[in-house]
């Protein structure tokens, strides 16, 4: 009957074909959305700091003064900004910064230790003079 082109059958066929195309398009959009959400979650998991917090989320939740200090990487201004905050608020923000990996306490001490392990302090840096008797 469809080959003969009866109008009723052609209309039914075309409407089913259009519905099928819509379902395919809708399903493709859903799958794409799901894939994007999974990708974003994987990226977020990769970013998590040692305390399990996302550094991006922590950074965005910081007061503007602290954000500027982190952006400029100015430790002195960061310390000054922390002292100006109420103590409880400062503790809260710094704990979150440590847990997210934005701030590594005593990072310089770790670098000094690494330098000594690698032999950087043995004649490669400053000259060392022996005491003459």
PDB file of C-alpha atoms in Angstrom:
ATOM      1  CA  UNK A   1       0.000   0.000   0.000  1.00  0.00           C
ATOM      2  CA  UNK A   2       2.850   2.373   0.747  1.00  0.00           C
ATOM      3  CA  UNK A   3       4.253   1.774  -2.716  1.00  0.00           C
ATOM      4  CA  UNK A   4       0.984   2.821  -4.199  1.00  0.00           C
ATOM      5  CA  UNK A   5       1.256   6.032  -2.248  1.00  0.00           C
ATOM      6  CA  UNK A   6      -2.005   5.965  -0.424  1.00  0.00           C
ATOM      7  CA  UNK A   7      -2.170   9.215   1.428  1.00  0.00           C
ATOM      8  CA  UNK A   8      -3.157   7.751   4.797  1.00  0.00           C
ATOM      9  CA  UNK A   9      -0.230   5.302   4.842  1.00  0.00           C
ATOM     10  CA  UNK A  10       2.269   7.901   3.617  1.00  0.00           C
ATOM     11  CA  UNK A  11       1.214  10.305   6.386  1.00  0.00           C
ATOM     12  CA  UNK A  12       1.544   7.563   9.033  1.00  0.00           C
ATOM     13  CA  UNK A  13       4.934   6.536   7.672  1.00  0.00           C
ATOM     14  CA  UNK A  14       6.238  10.106   7.623  1.00  0.00           C
ATOM     15  CA  UNK A  15       4.945  10.860  11.115  1.00  0.00           C
ATOM     16  CA  UNK A  16       6.623   7.707  12.483  1.00  0.00           C
ATOM     17  CA  UNK A  17       9.835   8.597  10.645  1.00  0.00           C
ATOM     18  CA  UNK A  18       9.806  12.111  12.122  1.00  0.00           C
ATOM     19  CA  UNK A  19       9.122  10.737  15.614  1.00  0.00           C
ATOM     20  CA  UNK A  20      12.002   8.285  15.210  1.00  0.00           C
ATOM     21  CA  UNK A  21      14.359  11.096  14.154  1.00  0.00           C
ATOM     22  CA  UNK A  22      13.290  13.170  17.162  1.00  0.00           C
ATOM     23  CA  UNK A  23      13.913  10.258  19.544  1.00  0.00           C
ATOM     24  CA  UNK A  24      17.376   9.722  18.079  1.00  0.00           C
ATOM     25  CA  UNK A  25      18.222  13.429  18.357  1.00  0.00           C
ATOM     26  CA  UNK A  26      16.909  13.596  21.924  1.00  0.00           C
ATOM     27  CA  UNK A  27      18.857  10.495  22.941  1.00  0.00           C
ATOM     28  CA  UNK A  28      22.042  11.828  21.346  1.00  0.00           C
ATOM     29  CA  UNK A  29      21.712  15.076  23.311  1.00  0.00           C
ATOM     30  CA  UNK A  30      21.130  13.127  26.543  1.00  0.00           C
ATOM     31  CA  UNK A  31      24.183  10.929  25.946  1.00  0.00           C
ATOM     32  CA  UNK A  32      26.319  13.954  25.118  1.00  0.00           C
ATOM     33  CA  UNK A  33      25.150  15.729  28.282  1.00  0.00           C
ATOM     34  CA  UNK A  34      25.874  12.640  30.376  1.00  0.00           C
ATOM     35  CA  UNK A  35      29.352  12.282  28.845  1.00  0.00           C
ATOM     36  CA  UNK A  36      30.107  15.947  29.576  1.00  0.00           C
ATOM     37  CA  UNK A  37      28.994  15.556  33.206  1.00  0.00           C
ATOM     38  CA  UNK A  38      31.170  12.455  33.617  1.00  0.00           C
ATOM     39  CA  UNK A  39      34.157  14.261  32.077  1.00  0.00           C
ATOM     40  CA  UNK A  40      33.687  17.269  34.362  1.00  0.00           C
ATOM     41  CA  UNK A  41      33.452  14.992  37.400  1.00  0.00           C
ATOM     42  CA  UNK A  42      36.643  13.155  36.367  1.00  0.00           C
ATOM     43  CA  UNK A  43      38.450  16.484  35.963  1.00  0.00           C
ATOM     44  CA  UNK A  44      37.175  17.611  39.352  1.00  0.00           C
ATOM     45  CA  UNK A  45      38.399  14.366  40.944  1.00  0.00           C
ATOM     46  CA  UNK A  46      41.855  14.907  39.405  1.00  0.00           C
ATOM     47  CA  UNK A  47      42.003  18.425  40.882  1.00  0.00           C
ATOM     48  CA  UNK A  48      41.145  17.402  44.427  1.00  0.00           C
ATOM     49  CA  UNK A  49      43.761  18.357  46.968  1.00  0.00           C
ATOM     50  CA  UNK A  50      45.185  16.273  49.793  1.00  0.00           C
ATOM     51  CA  UNK A  51      42.197  17.039  52.025  1.00  0.00           C
ATOM     52  CA  UNK A  52      39.666  16.104  49.349  1.00  0.00           C
ATOM     53  CA  UNK A  53      38.633  19.663  48.467  1.00  0.00           C
ATOM     54  CA  UNK A  54      38.557  21.159  44.979  1.00  0.00           C
ATOM     55  CA  UNK A  55      41.053  24.063  44.783  1.00  0.00           C
ATOM     56  CA  UNK A  56      38.899  25.908  42.253  1.00  0.00           C
ATOM     57  CA  UNK A  57      35.852  25.836  44.517  1.00  0.00           C
ATOM     58  CA  UNK A  58      37.927  26.832  47.553  1.00  0.00           C
ATOM     59  CA  UNK A  59      39.591  29.684  45.672  1.00  0.00           C
ATOM     60  CA  UNK A  60      36.227  31.027  44.503  1.00  0.00           C
ATOM     61  CA  UNK A  61      34.865  30.889  48.063  1.00  0.00           C
ATOM     62  CA  UNK A  62      37.755  32.925  49.505  1.00  0.00           C
ATOM     63  CA  UNK A  63      37.312  36.605  50.328  1.00  0.00           C
ATOM     64  CA  UNK A  64      38.452  38.863  47.497  1.00  0.00           C
ATOM     65  CA  UNK A  65      41.500  40.040  49.477  1.00  0.00           C
ATOM     66  CA  UNK A  66      42.794  36.492  49.834  1.00  0.00           C
ATOM     67  CA  UNK A  67      42.052  35.711  46.187  1.00  0.00           C
ATOM     68  CA  UNK A  68      44.220  38.649  45.109  1.00  0.00           C
ATOM     69  CA  UNK A  69      47.037  37.468  47.372  1.00  0.00           C
ATOM     70  CA  UNK A  70      46.943  33.976  45.880  1.00  0.00           C
ATOM     71  CA  UNK A  71      46.774  35.338  42.331  1.00  0.00           C
ATOM     72  CA  UNK A  72      49.800  37.581  42.898  1.00  0.00           C
ATOM     73  CA  UNK A  73      51.609  34.820  44.845  1.00  0.00           C
ATOM     74  CA  UNK A  74      52.582  37.411  47.446  1.00  0.00           C
ATOM     75  CA  UNK A  75      53.101  35.623  50.750  1.00  0.00           C
ATOM     76  CA  UNK A  76      53.656  38.816  52.736  1.00  0.00           C
ATOM     77  CA  UNK A  77      50.340  40.319  51.641  1.00  0.00           C
ATOM     78  CA  UNK A  78      48.634  36.965  52.272  1.00  0.00           C
ATOM     79  CA  UNK A  79      49.960  36.898  55.838  1.00  0.00           C
ATOM     80  CA  UNK A  80      48.883  40.513  56.345  1.00  0.00           C
ATOM     81  CA  UNK A  81      45.385  39.772  54.972  1.00  0.00           C
ATOM     82  CA  UNK A  82      45.053  36.730  57.236  1.00  0.00           C
ATOM     83  CA  UNK A  83      45.970  38.759  60.329  1.00  0.00           C
ATOM     84  CA  UNK A  84      43.329  41.347  59.422  1.00  0.00           C
ATOM     85  CA  UNK A  85      40.560  38.717  59.286  1.00  0.00           C
ATOM     86  CA  UNK A  86      38.783  37.561  62.432  1.00  0.00           C
ATOM     87  CA  UNK A  87      40.746  34.626  63.872  1.00  0.00           C
ATOM     88  CA  UNK A  88      38.000  32.031  63.394  1.00  0.00           C
ATOM     89  CA  UNK A  89      37.411  33.067  59.786  1.00  0.00           C
ATOM     90  CA  UNK A  90      41.152  33.071  59.054  1.00  0.00           C
ATOM     91  CA  UNK A  91      41.528  29.550  60.487  1.00  0.00           C
ATOM     92  CA  UNK A  92      38.563  28.338  58.421  1.00  0.00           C
ATOM     93  CA  UNK A  93      39.915  29.729  55.147  1.00  0.00           C
ATOM     94  CA  UNK A  94      43.494  28.586  55.728  1.00  0.00           C
ATOM     95  CA  UNK A  95      42.383  25.059  56.659  1.00  0.00           C
ATOM     96  CA  UNK A  96      40.398  24.863  53.436  1.00  0.00           C
ATOM     97  CA  UNK A  97      43.388  26.199  51.469  1.00  0.00           C
ATOM     98  CA  UNK A  98      45.626  23.507  52.962  1.00  0.00           C
ATOM     99  CA  UNK A  99      43.046  20.752  52.376  1.00  0.00           C
ATOM    100  CA  UNK A 100      42.642  21.773  48.739  1.00  0.00           C
ATOM    101  CA  UNK A 101      46.369  22.084  48.090  1.00  0.00           C
ATOM    102  CA  UNK A 102      46.270  25.831  47.433  1.00  0.00           C
ATOM    103  CA  UNK A 103      48.599  26.355  50.368  1.00  0.00           C
ATOM    104  CA  UNK A 104      51.333  23.919  51.390  1.00  0.00           C
ATOM    105  CA  UNK A 105      52.527  24.658  54.916  1.00  0.00           C
ATOM    106  CA  UNK A 106      56.296  24.792  55.263  1.00  0.00           C
ATOM    107  CA  UNK A 107      56.796  24.266  51.541  1.00  0.00           C
ATOM    108  CA  UNK A 108      60.152  26.067  51.648  1.00  0.00           C
ATOM    109  CA  UNK A 109      61.482  23.639  54.252  1.00  0.00           C
ATOM    110  CA  UNK A 110      60.601  20.776  51.909  1.00  0.00           C
ATOM    111  CA  UNK A 111      62.497  22.452  49.071  1.00  0.00           C
ATOM    112  CA  UNK A 112      65.562  22.991  51.283  1.00  0.00           C
ATOM    113  CA  UNK A 113      65.518  19.323  52.279  1.00  0.00           C
ATOM    114  CA  UNK A 114      65.211  18.263  48.635  1.00  0.00           C
ATOM    115  CA  UNK A 115      68.130  20.502  47.727  1.00  0.00           C
ATOM    116  CA  UNK A 116      70.324  18.892  50.375  1.00  0.00           C
ATOM    117  CA  UNK A 117      69.329  15.410  49.222  1.00  0.00           C
ATOM    118  CA  UNK A 118      70.236  16.243  45.633  1.00  0.00           C
ATOM    119  CA  UNK A 119      73.634  17.590  46.656  1.00  0.00           C
ATOM    120  CA  UNK A 120      72.923  21.185  45.768  1.00  0.00           C
ATOM    121  CA  UNK A 121      74.580  22.392  48.955  1.00  0.00           C
ATOM    122  CA  UNK A 122      77.856  20.635  48.152  1.00  0.00           C
ATOM    123  CA  UNK A 123      79.804  23.196  46.168  1.00  0.00           C
ATOM    124  CA  UNK A 124      77.194  23.983  43.551  1.00  0.00           C
ATOM    125  CA  UNK A 125      75.564  26.958  45.288  1.00  0.00           C
ATOM    126  CA  UNK A 126      77.611  29.331  47.435  1.00  0.00           C
ATOM    127  CA  UNK A 127      81.320  28.856  47.804  1.00  0.00           C
ATOM    128  CA  UNK A 128      82.301  27.268  51.084  1.00  0.00           C
ATOM    129  CA  UNK A 129      85.575  28.345  52.654  1.00  0.00           C
ATOM    130  CA  UNK A 130      87.507  26.281  55.093  1.00  0.00           C
ATOM    131  CA  UNK A 131      88.708  27.852  58.288  1.00  0.00           C
ATOM    132  CA  UNK A 132      92.467  28.381  58.243  1.00  0.00           C
ATOM    133  CA  UNK A 133      94.298  27.751  61.493  1.00  0.00           C
TER     134      UNK A 133
END
